[in-house]
PDB file of C-alpha atoms in Angstrom:
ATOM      1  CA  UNK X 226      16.590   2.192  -4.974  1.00 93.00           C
ATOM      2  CA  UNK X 227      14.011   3.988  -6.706  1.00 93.00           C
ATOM      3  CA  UNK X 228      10.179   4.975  -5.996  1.00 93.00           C
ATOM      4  CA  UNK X 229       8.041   6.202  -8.404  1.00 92.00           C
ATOM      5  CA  UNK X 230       4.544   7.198  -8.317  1.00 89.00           C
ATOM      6  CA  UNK X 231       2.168   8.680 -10.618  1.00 84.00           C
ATOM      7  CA  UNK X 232       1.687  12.425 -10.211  1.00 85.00           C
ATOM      8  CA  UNK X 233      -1.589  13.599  -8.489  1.00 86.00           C
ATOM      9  CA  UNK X 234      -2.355  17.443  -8.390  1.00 89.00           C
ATOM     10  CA  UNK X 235      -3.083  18.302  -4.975  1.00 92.00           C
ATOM     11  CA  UNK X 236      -5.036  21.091  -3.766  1.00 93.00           C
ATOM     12  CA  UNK X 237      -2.387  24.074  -1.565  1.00 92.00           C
ATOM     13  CA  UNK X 238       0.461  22.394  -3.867  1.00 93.00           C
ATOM     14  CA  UNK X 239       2.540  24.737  -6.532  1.00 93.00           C
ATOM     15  CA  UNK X 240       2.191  22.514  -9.285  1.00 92.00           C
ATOM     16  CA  UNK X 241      -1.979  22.071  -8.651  1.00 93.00           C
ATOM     17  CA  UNK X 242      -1.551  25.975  -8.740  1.00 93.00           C
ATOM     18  CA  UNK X 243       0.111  26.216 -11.891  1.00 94.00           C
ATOM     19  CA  UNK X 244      -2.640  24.003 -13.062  1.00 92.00           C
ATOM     20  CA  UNK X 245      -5.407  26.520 -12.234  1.00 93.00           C
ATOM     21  CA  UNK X 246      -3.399  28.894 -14.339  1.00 94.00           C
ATOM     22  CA  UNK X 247      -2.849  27.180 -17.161  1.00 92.00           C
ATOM     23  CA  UNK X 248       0.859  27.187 -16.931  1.00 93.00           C
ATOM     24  CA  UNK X 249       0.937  23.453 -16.500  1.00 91.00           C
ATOM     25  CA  UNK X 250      -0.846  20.766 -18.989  1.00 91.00           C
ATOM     26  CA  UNK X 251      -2.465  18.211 -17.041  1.00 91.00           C
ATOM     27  CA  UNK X 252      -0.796  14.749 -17.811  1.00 89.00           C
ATOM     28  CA  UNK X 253      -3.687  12.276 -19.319  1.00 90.00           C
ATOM     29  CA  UNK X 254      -4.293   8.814 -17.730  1.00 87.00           C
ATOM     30  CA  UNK X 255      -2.793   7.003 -20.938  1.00 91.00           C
ATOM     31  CA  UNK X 256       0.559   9.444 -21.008  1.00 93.00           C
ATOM     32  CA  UNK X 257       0.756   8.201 -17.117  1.00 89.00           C
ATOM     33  CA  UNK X 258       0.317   4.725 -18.124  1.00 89.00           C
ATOM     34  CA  UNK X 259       2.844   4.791 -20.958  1.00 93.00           C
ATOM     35  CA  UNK X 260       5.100   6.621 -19.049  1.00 93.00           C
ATOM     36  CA  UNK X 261       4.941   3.871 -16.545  1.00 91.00           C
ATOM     37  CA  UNK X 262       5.374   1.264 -19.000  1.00 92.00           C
ATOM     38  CA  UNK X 263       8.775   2.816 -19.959  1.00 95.00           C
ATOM     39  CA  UNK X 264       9.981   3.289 -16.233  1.00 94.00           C
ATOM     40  CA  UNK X 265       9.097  -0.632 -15.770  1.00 93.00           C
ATOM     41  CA  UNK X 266      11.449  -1.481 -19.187  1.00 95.00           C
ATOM     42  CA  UNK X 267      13.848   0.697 -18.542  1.00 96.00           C
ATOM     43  CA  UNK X 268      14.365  -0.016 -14.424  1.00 96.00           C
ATOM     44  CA  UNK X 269      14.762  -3.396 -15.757  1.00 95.00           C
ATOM     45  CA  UNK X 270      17.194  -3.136 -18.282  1.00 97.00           C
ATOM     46  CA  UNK X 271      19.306  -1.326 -15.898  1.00 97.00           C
ATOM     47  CA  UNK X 272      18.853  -4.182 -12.984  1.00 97.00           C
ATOM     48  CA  UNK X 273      16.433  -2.712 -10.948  1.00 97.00           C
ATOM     49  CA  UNK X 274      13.713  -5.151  -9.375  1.00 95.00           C
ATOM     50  CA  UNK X 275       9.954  -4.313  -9.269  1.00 93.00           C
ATOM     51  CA  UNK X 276       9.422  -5.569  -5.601  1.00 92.00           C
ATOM     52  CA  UNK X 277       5.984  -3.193  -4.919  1.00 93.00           C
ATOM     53  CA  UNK X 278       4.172  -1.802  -7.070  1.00 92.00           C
ATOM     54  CA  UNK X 279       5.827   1.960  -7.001  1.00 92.00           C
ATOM     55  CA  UNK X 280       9.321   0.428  -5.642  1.00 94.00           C
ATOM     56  CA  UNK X 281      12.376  -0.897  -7.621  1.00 96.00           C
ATOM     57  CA  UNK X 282      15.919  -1.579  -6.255  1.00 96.00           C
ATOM     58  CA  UNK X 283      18.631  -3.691  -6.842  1.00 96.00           C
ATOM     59  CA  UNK X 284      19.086  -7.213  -5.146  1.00 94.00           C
ATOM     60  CA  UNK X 285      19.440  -6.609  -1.836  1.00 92.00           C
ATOM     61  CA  UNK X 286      18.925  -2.937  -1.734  1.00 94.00           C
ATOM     62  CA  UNK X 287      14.417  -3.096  -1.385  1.00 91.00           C
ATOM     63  CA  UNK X 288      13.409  -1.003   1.477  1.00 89.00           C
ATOM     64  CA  UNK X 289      13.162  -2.193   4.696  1.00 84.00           C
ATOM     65  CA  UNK X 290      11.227   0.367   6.010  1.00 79.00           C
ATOM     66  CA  UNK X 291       8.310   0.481   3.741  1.00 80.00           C
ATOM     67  CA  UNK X 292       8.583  -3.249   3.329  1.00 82.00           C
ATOM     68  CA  UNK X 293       7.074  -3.737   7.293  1.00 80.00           C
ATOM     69  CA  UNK X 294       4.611  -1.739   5.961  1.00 80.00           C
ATOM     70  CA  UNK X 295       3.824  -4.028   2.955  1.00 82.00           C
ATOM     71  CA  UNK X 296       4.438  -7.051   5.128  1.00 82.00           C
ATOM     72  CA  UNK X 297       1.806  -6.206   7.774  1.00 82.00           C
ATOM     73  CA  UNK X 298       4.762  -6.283  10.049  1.00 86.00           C
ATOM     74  CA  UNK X 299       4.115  -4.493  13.616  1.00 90.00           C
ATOM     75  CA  UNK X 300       6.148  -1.111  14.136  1.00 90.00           C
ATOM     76  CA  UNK X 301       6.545   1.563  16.716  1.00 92.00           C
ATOM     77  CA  UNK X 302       6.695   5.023  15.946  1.00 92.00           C
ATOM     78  CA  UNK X 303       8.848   7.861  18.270  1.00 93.00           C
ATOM     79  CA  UNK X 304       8.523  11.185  18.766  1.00 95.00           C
ATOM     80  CA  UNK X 305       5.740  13.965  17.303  1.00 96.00           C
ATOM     81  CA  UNK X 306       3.788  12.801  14.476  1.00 95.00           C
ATOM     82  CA  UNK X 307       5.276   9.057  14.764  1.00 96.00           C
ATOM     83  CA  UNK X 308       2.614   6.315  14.112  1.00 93.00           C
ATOM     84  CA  UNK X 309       2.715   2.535  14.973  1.00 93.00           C
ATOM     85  CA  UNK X 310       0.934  -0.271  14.637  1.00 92.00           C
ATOM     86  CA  UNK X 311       0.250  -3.767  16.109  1.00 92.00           C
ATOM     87  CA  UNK X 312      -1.995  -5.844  13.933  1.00 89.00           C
ATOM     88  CA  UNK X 313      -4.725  -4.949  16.037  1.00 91.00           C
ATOM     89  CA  UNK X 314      -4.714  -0.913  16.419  1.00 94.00           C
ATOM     90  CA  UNK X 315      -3.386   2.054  14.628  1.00 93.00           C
ATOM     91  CA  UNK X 316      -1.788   4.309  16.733  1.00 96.00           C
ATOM     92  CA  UNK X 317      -0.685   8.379  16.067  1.00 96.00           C
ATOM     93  CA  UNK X 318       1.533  10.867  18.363  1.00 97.00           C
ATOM     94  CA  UNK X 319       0.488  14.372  17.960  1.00 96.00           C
ATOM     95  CA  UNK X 320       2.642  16.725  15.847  1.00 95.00           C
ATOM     96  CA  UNK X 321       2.878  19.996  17.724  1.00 95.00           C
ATOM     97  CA  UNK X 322       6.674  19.670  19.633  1.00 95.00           C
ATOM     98  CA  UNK X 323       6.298  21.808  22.378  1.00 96.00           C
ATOM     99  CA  UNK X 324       2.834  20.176  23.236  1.00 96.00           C
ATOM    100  CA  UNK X 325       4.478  16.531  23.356  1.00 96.00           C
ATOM    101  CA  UNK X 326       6.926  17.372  24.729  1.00 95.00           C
ATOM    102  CA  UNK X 327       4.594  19.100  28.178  1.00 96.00           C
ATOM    103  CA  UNK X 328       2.167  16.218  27.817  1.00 95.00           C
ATOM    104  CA  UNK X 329       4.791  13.688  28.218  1.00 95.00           C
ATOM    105  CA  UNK X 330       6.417  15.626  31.290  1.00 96.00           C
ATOM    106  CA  UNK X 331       2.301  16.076  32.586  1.00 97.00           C
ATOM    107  CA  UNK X 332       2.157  12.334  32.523  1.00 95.00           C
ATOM    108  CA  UNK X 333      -0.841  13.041  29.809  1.00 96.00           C
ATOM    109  CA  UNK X 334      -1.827  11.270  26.608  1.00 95.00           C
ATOM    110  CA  UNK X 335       0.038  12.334  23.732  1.00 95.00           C
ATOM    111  CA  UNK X 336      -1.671   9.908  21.326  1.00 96.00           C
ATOM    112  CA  UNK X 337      -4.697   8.817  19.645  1.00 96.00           C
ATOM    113  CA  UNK X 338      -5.444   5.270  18.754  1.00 96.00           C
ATOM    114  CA  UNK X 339      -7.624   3.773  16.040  1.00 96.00           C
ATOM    115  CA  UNK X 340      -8.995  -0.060  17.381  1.00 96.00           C
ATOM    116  CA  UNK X 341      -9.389  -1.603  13.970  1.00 96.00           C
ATOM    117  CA  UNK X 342     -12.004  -4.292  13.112  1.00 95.00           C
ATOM    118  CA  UNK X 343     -10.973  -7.483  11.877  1.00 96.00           C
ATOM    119  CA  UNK X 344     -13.155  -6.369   8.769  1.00 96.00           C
ATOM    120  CA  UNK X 345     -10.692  -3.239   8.257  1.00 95.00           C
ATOM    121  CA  UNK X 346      -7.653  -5.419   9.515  1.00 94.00           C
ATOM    122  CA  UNK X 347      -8.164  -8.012   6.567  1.00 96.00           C
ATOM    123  CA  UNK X 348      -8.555  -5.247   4.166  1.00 95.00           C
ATOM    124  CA  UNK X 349      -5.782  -3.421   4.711  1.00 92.00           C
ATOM    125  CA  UNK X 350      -3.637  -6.312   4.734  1.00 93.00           C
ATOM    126  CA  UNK X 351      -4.957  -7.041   1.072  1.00 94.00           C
ATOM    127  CA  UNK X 352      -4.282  -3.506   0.049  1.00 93.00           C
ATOM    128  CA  UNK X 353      -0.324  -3.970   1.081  1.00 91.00           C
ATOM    129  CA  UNK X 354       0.414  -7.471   0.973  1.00 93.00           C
ATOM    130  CA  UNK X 355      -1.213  -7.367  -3.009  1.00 95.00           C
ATOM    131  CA  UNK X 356       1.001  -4.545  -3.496  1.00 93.00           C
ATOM    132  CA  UNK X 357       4.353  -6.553  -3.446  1.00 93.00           C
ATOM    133  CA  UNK X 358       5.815  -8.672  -5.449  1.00 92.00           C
ATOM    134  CA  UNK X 359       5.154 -11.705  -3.145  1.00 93.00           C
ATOM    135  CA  UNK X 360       1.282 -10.918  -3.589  1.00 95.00           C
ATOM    136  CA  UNK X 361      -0.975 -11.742  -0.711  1.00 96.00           C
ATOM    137  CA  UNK X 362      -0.027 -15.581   1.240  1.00 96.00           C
ATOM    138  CA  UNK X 363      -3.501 -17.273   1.580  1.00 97.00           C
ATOM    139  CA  UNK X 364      -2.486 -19.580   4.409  1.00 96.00           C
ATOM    140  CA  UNK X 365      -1.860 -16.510   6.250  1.00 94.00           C
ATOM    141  CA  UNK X 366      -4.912 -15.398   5.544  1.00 96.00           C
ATOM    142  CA  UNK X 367      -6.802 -18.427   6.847  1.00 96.00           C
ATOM    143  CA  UNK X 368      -4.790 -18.859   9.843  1.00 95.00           C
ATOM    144  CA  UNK X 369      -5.488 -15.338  10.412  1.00 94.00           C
ATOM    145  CA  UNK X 370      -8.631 -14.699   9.575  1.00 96.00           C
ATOM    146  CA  UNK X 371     -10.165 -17.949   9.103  1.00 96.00           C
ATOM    147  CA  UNK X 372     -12.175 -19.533   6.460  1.00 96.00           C
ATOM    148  CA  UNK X 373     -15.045 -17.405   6.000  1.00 96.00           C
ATOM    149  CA  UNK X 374     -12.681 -14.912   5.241  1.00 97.00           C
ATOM    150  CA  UNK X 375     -10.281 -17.093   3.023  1.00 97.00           C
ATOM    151  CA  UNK X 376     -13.232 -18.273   1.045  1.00 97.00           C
ATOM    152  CA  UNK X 377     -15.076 -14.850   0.380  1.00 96.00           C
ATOM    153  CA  UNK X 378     -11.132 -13.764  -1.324  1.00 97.00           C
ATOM    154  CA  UNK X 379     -10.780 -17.063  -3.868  1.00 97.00           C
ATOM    155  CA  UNK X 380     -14.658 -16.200  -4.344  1.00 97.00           C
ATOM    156  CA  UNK X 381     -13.995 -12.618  -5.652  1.00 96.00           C
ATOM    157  CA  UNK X 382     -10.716 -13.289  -6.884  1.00 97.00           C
ATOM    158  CA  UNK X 383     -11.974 -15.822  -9.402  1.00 97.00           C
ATOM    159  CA  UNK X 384     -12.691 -13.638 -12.586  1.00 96.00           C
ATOM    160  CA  UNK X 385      -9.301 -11.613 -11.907  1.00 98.00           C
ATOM    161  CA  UNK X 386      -7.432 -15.137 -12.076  1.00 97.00           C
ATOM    162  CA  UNK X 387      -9.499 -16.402 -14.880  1.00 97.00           C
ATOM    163  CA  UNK X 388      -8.467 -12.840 -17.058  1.00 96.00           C
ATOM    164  CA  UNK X 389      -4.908 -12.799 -15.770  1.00 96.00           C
ATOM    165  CA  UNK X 390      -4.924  -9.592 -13.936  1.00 97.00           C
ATOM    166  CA  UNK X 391      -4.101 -12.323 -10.636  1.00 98.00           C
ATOM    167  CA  UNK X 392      -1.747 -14.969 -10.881  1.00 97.00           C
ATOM    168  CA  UNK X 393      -1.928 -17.910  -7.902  1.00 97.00           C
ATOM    169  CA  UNK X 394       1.690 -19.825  -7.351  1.00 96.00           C
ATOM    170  CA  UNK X 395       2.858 -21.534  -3.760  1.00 95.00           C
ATOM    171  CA  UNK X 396      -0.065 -20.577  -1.760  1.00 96.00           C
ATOM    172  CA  UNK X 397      -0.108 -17.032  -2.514  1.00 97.00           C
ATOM    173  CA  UNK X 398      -2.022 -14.434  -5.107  1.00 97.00           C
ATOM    174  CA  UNK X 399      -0.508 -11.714  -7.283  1.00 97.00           C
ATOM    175  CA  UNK X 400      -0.878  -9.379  -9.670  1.00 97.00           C
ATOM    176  CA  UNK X 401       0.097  -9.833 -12.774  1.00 95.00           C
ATOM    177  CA  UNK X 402       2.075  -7.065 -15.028  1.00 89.00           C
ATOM    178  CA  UNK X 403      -1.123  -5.894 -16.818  1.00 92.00           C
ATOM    179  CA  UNK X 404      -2.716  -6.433 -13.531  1.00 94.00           C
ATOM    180  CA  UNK X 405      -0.521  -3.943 -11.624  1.00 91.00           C
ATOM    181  CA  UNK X 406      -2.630  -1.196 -13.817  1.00 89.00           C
ATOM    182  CA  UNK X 407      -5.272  -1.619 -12.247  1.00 92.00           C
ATOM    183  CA  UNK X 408      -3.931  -2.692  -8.946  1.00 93.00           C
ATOM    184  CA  UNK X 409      -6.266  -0.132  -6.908  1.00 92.00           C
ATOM    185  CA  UNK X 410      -9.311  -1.061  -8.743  1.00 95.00           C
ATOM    186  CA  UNK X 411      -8.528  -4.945  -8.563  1.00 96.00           C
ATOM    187  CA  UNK X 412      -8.325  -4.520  -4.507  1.00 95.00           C
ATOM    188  CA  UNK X 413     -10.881  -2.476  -3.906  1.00 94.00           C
ATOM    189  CA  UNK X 414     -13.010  -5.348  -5.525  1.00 96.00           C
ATOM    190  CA  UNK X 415     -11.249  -8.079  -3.217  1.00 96.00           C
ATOM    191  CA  UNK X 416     -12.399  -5.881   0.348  1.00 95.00           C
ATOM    192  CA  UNK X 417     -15.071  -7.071   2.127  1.00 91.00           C
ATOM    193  CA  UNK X 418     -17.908  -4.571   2.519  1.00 84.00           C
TER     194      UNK X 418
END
């Protein structure tokens, strides 16, 4: 299995401080892209399968536990700093140990929850699902969401499919290879506002 992503310089980081002091060159966007480009040849020449957009493997070997995530499966998480989810709410244990550990023996809440909107809901499930290689099912997304919200993503969709950045095949949209470049940009266009 392999994950790759492209490098971001974040602030408190050693390598974004060796970028304020010149020891580092900052990679451009088109050395990112073509370094991309030869990941995707060469994790292919040596069997690996693109089945997300950052994630190769071998058959039989994708993740199982970032796949829920990219499935809009349901998960449960245990223990400081664990988060689940249930289609319907986000939920987050606290970090500090000792603290959720006396909460829990208190009989006190030890969580936080985030009540998501069918708005955000439908959103999010286009940022994942897109993500994959199976692309986003659109009779899930009427059953789930219903038509209003089925007919709002073929509507902005359209000139993505029409200049092959999406590809539509068995009831289900994708992005295509020169579409997975601008993946972000693509679904961010898709949301609902």
């Amino acid at each position: 299995h392999l994950s790759a992503y492209h490098l971001t310089y974040e602030p408190g980081t050693d390598i974004f401080q060796r970028l304020q002091k010149k020891d580092l060159v900052k990679v451009t966007e088109d050395q990112s892209i073509e370094q991309y480009k030869k990941l995707l040849d060469l994790a292919e020449l040596a069997g690996y399968e693109q089945y997300e957009i950052s994630n190769f493997s071998k058959p039989g070997y994708n993740s199982q536990h970032n796949s829920n995530y990219w499935k809009d499966k349901i998960y449960i998480g245990i223990g400081p700093s664990a988060h689940s989810y249930n289609l319907r709410s986000r939920q987050w244990n606290i970090s500090d140990n000792i603290e959720f550990i006396s909460r829990i023996k208190k009989g006190k809440k030890y969580f936080k929850v985030e009540r998501l909107s069918k708005k955000t809901r439908f959103n999010e499930k286009l940022m994942t699902t897109l993500r994959t290689k199976q692309g986003v099912n659109l009779r899930e997304i009427r059953i789930q969401f219903g038509n209003k919200y089925y007919e709002c993503l073929m509507k902005n969709a359209e000139r993505f499919l029409q200049n092959s950045d999406l590809y539509e095949e068995n009831h289900n949209i994708m992005l295509t290879k020169k579409g997975m470049f601008i993946a972000d940009y693509i679904i961010s266009l898709l949301f609902l506002d």
